[in-house]
GROMACS .gro file of C-alpha atoms in nm:
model
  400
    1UNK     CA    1   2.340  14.975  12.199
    2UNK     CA    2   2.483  14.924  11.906
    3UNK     CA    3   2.231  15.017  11.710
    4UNK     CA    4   2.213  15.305  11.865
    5UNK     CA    5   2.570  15.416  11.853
    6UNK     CA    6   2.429  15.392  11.423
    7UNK     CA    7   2.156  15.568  11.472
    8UNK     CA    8   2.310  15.837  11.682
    9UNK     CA    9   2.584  15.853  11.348
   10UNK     CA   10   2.314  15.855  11.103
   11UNK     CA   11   2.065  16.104  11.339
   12UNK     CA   12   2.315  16.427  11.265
   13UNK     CA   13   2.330  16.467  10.894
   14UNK     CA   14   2.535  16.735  10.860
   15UNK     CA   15   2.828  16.629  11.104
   16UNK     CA   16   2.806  16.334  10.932
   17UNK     CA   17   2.827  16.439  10.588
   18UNK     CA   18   3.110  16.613  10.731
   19UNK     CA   19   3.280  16.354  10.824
   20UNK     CA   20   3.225  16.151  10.524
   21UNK     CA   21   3.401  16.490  10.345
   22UNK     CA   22   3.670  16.458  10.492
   23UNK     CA   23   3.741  16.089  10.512
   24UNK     CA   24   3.621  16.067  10.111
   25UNK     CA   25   3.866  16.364   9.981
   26UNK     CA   26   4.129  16.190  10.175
   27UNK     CA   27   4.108  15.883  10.046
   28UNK     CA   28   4.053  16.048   9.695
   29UNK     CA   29   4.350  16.202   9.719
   30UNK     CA   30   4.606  15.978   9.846
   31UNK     CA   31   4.455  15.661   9.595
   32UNK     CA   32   4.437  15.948   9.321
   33UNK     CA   33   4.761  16.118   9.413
   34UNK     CA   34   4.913  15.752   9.429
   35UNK     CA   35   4.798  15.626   9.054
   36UNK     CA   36   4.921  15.885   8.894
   37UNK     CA   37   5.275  15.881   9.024
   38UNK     CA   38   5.279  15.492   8.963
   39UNK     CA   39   5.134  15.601   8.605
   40UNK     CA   40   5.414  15.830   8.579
   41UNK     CA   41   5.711  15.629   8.716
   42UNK     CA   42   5.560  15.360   8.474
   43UNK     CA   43   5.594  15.511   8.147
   44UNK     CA   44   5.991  15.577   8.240
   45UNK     CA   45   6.062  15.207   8.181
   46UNK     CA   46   5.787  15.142   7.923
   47UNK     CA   47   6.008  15.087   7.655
   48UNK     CA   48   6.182  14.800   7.836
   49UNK     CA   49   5.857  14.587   7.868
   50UNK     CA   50   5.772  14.686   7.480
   51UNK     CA   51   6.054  14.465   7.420
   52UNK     CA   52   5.962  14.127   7.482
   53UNK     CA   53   6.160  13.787   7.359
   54UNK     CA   54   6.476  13.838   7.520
   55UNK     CA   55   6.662  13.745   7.850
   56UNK     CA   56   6.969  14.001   7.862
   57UNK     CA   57   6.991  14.360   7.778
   58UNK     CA   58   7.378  14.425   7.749
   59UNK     CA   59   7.476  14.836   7.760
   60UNK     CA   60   7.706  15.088   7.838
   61UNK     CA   61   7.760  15.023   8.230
   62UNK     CA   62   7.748  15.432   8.290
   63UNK     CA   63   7.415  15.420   8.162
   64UNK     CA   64   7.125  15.474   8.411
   65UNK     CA   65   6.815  15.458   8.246
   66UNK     CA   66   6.690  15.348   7.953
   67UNK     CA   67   6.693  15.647   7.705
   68UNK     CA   68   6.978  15.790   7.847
   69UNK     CA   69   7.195  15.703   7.564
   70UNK     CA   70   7.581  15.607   7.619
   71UNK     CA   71   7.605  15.432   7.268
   72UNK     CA   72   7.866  15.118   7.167
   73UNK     CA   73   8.087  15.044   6.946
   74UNK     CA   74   7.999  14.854   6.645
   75UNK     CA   75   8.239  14.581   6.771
   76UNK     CA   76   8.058  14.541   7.095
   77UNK     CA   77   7.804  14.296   6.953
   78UNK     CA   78   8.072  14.033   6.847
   79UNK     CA   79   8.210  14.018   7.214
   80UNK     CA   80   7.854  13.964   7.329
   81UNK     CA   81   7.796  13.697   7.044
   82UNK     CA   82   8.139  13.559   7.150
   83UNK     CA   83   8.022  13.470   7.519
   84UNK     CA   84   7.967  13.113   7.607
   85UNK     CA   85   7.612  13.053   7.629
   86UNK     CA   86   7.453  13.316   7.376
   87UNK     CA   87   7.266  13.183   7.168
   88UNK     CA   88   7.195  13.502   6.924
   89UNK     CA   89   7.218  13.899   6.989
   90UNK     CA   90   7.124  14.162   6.819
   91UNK     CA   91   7.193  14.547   6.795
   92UNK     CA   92   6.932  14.822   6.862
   93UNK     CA   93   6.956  15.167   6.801
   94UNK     CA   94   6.742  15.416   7.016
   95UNK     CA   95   6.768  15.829   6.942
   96UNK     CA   96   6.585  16.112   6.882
   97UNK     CA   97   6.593  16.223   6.511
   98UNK     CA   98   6.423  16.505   6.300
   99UNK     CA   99   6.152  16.421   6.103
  100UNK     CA  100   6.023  16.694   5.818
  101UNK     CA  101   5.680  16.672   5.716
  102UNK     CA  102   5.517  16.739   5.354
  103UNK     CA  103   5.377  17.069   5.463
  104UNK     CA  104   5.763  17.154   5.628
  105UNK     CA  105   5.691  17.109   5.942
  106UNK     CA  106   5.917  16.904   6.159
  107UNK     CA  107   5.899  16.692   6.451
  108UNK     CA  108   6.111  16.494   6.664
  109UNK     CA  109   6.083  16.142   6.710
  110UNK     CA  110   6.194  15.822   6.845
  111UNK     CA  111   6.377  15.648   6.616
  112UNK     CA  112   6.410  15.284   6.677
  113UNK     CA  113   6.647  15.048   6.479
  114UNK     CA  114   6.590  14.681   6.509
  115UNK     CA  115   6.765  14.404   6.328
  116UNK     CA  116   6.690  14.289   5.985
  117UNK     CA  117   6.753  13.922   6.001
  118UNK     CA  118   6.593  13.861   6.355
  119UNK     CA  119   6.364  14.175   6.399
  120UNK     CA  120   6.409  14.157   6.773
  121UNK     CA  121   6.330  14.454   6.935
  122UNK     CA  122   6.022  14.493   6.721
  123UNK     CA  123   5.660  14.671   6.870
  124UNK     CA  124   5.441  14.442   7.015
  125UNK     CA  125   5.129  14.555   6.853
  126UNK     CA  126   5.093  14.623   6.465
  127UNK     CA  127   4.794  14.818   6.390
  128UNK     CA  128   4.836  14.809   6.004
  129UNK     CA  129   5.103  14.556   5.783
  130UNK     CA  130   5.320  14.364   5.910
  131UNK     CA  131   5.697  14.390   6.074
  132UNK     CA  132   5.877  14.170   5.821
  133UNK     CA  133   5.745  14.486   5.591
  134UNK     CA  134   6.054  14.696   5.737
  135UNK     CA  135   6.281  14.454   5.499
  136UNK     CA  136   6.146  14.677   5.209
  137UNK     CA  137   6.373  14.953   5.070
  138UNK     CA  138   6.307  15.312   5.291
  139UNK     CA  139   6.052  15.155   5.509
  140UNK     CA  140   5.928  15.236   5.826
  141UNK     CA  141   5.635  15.188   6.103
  142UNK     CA  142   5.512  15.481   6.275
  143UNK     CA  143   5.340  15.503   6.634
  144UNK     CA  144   4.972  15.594   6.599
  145UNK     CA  145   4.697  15.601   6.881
  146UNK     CA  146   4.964  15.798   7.094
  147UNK     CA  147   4.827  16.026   7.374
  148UNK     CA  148   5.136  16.226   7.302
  149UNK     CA  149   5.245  16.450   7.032
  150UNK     CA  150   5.190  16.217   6.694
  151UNK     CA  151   5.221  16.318   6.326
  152UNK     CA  152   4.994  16.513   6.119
  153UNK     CA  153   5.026  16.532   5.744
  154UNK     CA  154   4.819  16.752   5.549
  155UNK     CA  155   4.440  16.685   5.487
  156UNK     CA  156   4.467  16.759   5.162
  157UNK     CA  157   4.762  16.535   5.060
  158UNK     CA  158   4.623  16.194   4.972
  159UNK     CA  159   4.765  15.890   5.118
  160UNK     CA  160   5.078  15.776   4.948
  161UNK     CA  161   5.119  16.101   4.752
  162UNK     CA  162   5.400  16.249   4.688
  163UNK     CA  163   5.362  16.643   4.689
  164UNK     CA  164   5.401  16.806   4.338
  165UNK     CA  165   5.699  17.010   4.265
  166UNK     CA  166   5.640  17.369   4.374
  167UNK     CA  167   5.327  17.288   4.590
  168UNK     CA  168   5.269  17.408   4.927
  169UNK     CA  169   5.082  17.332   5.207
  170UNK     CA  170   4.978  17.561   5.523
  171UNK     CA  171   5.161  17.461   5.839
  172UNK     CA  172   4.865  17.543   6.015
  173UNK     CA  173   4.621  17.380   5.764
  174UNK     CA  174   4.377  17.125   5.884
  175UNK     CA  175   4.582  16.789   5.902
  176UNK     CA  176   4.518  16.416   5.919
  177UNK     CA  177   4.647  16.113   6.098
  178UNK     CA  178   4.971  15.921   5.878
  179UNK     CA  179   4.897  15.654   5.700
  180UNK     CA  180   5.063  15.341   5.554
  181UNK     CA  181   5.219  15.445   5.204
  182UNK     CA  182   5.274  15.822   5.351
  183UNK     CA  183   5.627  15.949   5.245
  184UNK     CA  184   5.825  16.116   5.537
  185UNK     CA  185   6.240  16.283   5.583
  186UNK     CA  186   6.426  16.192   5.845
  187UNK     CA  187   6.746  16.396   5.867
  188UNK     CA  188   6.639  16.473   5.485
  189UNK     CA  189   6.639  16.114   5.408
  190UNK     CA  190   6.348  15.939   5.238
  191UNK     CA  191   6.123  15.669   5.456
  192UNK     CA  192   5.788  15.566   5.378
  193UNK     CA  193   5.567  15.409   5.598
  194UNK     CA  194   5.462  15.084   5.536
  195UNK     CA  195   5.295  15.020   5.868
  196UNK     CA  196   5.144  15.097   6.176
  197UNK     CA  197   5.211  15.037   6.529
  198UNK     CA  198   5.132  15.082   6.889
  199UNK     CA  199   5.354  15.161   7.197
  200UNK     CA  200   5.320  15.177   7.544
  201UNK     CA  201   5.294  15.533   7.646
  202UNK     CA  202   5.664  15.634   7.721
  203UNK     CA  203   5.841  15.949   7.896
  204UNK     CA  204   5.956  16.055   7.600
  205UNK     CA  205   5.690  16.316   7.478
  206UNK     CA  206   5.767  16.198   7.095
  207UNK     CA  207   5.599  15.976   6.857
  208UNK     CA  208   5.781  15.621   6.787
  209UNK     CA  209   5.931  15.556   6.462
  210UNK     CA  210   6.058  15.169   6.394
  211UNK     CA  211   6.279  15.089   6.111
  212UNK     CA  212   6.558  14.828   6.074
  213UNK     CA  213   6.910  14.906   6.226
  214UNK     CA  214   7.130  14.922   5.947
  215UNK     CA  215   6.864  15.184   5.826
  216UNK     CA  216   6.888  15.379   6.123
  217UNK     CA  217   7.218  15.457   6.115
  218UNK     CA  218   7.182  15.599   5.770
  219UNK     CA  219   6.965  15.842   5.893
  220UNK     CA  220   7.137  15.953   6.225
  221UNK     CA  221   7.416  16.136   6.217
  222UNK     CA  222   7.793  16.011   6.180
  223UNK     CA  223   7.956  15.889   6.494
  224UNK     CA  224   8.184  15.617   6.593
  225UNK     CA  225   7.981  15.566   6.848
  226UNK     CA  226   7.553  15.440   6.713
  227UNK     CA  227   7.483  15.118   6.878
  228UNK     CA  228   7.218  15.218   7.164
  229UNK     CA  229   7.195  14.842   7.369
  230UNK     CA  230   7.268  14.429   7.219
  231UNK     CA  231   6.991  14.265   7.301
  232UNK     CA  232   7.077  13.881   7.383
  233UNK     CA  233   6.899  13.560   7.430
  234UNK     CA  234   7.052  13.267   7.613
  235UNK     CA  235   7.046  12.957   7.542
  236UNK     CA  236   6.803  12.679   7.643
  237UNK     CA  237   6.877  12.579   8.000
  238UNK     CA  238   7.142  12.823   8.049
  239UNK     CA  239   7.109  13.038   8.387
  240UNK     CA  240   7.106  13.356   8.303
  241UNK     CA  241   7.231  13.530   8.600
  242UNK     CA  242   7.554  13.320   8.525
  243UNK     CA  243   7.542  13.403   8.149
  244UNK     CA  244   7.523  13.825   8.270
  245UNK     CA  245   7.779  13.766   8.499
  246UNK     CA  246   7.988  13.613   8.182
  247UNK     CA  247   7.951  13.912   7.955
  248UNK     CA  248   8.029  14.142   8.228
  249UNK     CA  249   8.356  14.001   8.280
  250UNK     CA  250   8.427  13.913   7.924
  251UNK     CA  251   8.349  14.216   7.769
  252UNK     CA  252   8.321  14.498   8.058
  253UNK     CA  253   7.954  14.605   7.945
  254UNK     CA  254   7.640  14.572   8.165
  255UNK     CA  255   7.439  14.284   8.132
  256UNK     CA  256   7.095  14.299   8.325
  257UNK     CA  257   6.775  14.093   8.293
  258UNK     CA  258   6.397  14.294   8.152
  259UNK     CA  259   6.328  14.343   8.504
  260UNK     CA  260   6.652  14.457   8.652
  261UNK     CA  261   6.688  14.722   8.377
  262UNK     CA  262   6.367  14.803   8.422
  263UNK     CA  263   6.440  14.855   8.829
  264UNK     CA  264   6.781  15.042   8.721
  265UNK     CA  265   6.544  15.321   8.537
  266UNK     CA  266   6.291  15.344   8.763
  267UNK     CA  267   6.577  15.414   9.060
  268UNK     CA  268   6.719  15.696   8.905
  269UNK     CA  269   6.405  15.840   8.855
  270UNK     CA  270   6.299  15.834   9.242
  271UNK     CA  271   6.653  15.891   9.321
  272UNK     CA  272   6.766  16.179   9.097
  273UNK     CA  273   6.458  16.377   9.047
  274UNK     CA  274   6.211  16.567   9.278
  275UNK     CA  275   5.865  16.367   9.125
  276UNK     CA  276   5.845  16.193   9.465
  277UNK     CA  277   5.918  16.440   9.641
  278UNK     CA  278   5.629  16.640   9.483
  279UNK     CA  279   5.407  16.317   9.517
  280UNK     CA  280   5.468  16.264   9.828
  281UNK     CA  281   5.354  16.637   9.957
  282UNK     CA  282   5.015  16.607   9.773
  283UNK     CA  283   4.939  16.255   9.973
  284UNK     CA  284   5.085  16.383  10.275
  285UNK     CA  285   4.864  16.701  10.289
  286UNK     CA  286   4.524  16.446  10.188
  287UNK     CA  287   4.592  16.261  10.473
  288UNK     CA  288   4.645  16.556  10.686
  289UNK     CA  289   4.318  16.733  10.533
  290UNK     CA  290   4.158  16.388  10.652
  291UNK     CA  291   4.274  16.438  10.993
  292UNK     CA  292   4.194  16.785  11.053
  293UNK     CA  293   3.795  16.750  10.909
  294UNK     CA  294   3.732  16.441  11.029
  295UNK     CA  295   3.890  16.488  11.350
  296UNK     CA  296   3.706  16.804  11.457
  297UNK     CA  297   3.399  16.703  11.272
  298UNK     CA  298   3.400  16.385  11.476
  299UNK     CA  299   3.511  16.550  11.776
  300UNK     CA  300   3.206  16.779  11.770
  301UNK     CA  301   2.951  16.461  11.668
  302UNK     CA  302   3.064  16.324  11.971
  303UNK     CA  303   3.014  16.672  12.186
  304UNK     CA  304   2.684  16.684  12.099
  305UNK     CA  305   2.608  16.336  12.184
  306UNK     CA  306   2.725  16.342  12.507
  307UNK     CA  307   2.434  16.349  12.707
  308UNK     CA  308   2.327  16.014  12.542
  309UNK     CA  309   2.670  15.883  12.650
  310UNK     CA  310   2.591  16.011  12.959
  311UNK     CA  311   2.233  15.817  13.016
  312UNK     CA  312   2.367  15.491  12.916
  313UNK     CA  313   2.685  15.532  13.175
  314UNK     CA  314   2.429  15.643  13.382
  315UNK     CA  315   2.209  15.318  13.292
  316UNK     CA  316   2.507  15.111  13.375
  317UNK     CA  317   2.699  15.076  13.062
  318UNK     CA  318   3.058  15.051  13.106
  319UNK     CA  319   3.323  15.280  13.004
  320UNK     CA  320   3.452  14.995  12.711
  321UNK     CA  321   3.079  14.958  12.587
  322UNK     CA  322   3.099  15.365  12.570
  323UNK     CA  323   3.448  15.326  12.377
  324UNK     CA  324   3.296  15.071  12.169
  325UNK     CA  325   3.022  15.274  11.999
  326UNK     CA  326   3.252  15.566  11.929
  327UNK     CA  327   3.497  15.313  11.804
  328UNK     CA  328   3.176  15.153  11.582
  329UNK     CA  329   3.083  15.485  11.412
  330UNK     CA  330   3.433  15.593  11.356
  331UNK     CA  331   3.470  15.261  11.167
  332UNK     CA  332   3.134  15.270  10.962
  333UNK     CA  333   3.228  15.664  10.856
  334UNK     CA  334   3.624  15.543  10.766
  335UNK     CA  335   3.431  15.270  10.511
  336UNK     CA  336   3.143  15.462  10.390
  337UNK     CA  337   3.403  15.725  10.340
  338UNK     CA  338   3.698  15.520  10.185
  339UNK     CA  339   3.418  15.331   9.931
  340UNK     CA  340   3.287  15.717   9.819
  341UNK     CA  341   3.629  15.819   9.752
  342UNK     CA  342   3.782  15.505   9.610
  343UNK     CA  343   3.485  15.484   9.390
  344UNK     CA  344   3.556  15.881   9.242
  345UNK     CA  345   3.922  15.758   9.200
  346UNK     CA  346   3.789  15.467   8.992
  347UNK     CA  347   3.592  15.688   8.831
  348UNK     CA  348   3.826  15.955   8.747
  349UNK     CA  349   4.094  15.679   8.637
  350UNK     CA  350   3.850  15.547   8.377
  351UNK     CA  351   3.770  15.864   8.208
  352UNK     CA  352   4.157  15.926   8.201
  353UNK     CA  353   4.307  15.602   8.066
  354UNK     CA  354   4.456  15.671   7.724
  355UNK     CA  355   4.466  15.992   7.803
  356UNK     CA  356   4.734  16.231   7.786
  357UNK     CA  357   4.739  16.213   8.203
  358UNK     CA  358   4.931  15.917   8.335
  359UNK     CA  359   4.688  15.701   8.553
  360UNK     CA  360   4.779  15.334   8.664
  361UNK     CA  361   4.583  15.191   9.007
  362UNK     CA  362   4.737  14.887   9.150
  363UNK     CA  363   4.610  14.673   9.370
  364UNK     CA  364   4.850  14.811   9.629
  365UNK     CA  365   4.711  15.219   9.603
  366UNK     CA  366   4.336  15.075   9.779
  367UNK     CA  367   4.502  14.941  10.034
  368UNK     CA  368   4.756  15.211  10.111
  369UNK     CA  369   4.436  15.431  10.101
  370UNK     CA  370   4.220  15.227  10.339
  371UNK     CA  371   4.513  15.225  10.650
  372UNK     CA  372   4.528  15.602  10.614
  373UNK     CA  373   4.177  15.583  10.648
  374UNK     CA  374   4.165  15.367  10.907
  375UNK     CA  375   4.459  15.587  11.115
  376UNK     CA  376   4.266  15.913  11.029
  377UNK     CA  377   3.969  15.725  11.163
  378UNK     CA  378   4.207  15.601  11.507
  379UNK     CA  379   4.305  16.007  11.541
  380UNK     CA  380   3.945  16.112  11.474
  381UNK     CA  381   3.809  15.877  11.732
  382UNK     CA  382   4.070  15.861  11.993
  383UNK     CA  383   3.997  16.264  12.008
  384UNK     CA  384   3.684  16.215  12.112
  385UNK     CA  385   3.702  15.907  12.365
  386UNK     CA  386   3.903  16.096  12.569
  387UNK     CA  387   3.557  16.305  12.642
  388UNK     CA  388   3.349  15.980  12.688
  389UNK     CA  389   3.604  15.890  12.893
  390UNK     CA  390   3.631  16.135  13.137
  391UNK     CA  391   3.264  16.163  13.118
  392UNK     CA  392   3.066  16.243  13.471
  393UNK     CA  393   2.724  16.116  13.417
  394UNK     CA  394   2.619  16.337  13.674
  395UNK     CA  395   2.686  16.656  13.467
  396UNK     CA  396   2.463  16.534  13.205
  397UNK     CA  397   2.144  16.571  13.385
  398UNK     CA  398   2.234  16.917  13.558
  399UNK     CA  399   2.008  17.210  13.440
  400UNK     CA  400   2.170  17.506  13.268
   0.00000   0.00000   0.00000
């Protein structure tokens, strides 16, 4: 019988196609809908994990995520050092500045200030020379490989040249990528790029400049205020939940490990905004799109099968073995369904990584997928038991 109850799936190709429509697209959209809002909420705390090496972030305690930027006082890093148990910290700027390319165009960009003696706080890949390079009078390292907006320099400026006096180049010229030796301005200051780097992709839709910190504050823009975060790392065999707990007290800053800043940025982000919200309407609507074709396309599968429902009750199969086969096709539709739409997810996520469209599938989003499948398929099936159910096996052999 159970072979049957396969057969009987297979036997009506287009409700089943049907079915597997529905079932696929919702799956699709829910695993698809899911990525990309992981993807998303990902990139708001990328910057956190692109800093590696260190156990305490210390901040501004009004500050809720990470680039939104409640800068120190210069003084703030000798109370940190001061704390029992620190065994070195260092300042970090983090703004956007105004960089002016050769052919006057200008750009913002991320400016990053580590320190000089410890370069903590550094990228952690370098594409092209090396991060003790940023010692070197006006240097800097500039993001490349960037799905976002990166900069161009004109094609016809070699690398490393400086433009000559009175020469012009068309803002809307053919351009190239930058490349070590390249001269740039930030804030009308000199910096030339002595290497290469690449970032996580970040919220911020600017490319990443890295410099030292002292330089940094040269090229932003006076305050008494510059020092974005002190980044601290305890010593051996400290605890550092005690250590945080130390510099709050001591010096009335916020003191939070990688991942807890990490958590703090990705909270305001589902708290504050409406991008879960929005999210959560697209999944919402796949899984209700699931229900409502694979639910009447089931339904009618099972209408126009009733008559071989009908012979087996009338054959002497029970009302559970009847329940059983409606129960075995809903489940072999739900996987053949969840595996074609999983697989165009996978699909779709490959074609889009390092692309411009945030995509990140964990090992959660298949799951979450397959139980709305499998409830869809519950609905879907429960629909129509309620006909085999009620089923008079008498009715099935009357004439017309």
């Amino acid at each position: 019988m159970w072979r049957f109850a396969i057969k009987m799936l297979f036997g009506d190709s287009a409700k089943f196609y049907g079915i597997l429509l529905g079932l696929g697209f919702a799956s699709l959209l829910i695993a698809q809908q899911a990525s990309i809002f992981v993807g998303l909420m990902s990139r708001t705390f990328a910057f956190v994990g692109e800093v590696g090496h260190l156990d305490l972030w210390v901040f501004d305690p009004t500050q809720s995520f990470v680039d939104d930027q409640k800068p120190l006082r210069s003084t703030a890093i000798d109370r940190v050092r001061g704390v029992e148990g620190v065994a070195w910290a260092a300042p970090l700027y983090k703004s956007l500045l105004v960089a002016t390319l050769p052919n006057g165009v200008r750009r913002s960009v991320d400016v990053v200030g580590i320190d000089a003696d410890t370069l903590a706080g550094g990228p952690a890949e370098v594409v092209a020379g090396s991060l003790a390079d940023l010692r070197l009078p006006d240097a800097v390292m500039v993001e490349i490989g960037s799905s976002q907006q990166q900069l161009r320099l004109p094609a016809d400026l070699a690398p490393g040249a400086i433009p000559a006096p009175g020469q012009v180049f068309d803002p809307n010229g053919p351009t190239r990528d930058v490349e070590v030796g390249d001269i740039l301005e930030l804030n009308e200051r000199r910096a030339r790029v002595v290497g290469l780097v690449k970032c996580a992709e970040t919220f911020v839709a600017a490319p990443t400049v890295y410099t030292t910190y002292a330089r940094a504050l040269s090229y932003a823009p006076q305050s008494r205020r510059v020092m974005s975060a002190v980044l601290v790392t305890a010593n051996e065999g400290e605890d550092v939940a005690a250590l945080a707990e130390r510099i709050r007290t001591q010096t009335g800053l916020e003191a939070l490990d990688p991942n807890a800043y990490a958590m703090r940025t990705l909270s305001y982000w589902m708290r504050e905004t409406g991008i879960p919200i929005n999210f959560g309407i697209a999944i919402a609507l796949g899984f209700f799109v699931g229900v409502a074709i694979a639910g009447q396309m089931f339904y009618n599968f099972t209408l126009d099968n009733l008559r071989y429902f009908g012979a087996f009750k009338a054959m002497g199969a029970s009302t559970w073995r009847l329940l059983g086969m409606v129960a075995l096709q809903a489940l072999v539709a739900g996987v053949l369904g969840l595996g074609l739409g999983l697989g165009a997810v996978s699909a779709f996520g490959l074609n889009a990584a390092g692309g411009k469209l945030a995509f990140k599938m964990l090992w959660q989003i298949p799951l979450i997928a397959a139980g709305a499948v499998l409830i869809i398929c519950i609905l879907a099936s429960v629909i129509s038991m309620w006909k085999v159910v009620r089923l008079d096996p008498a009715d099935v052999f009357k004439g017309p």
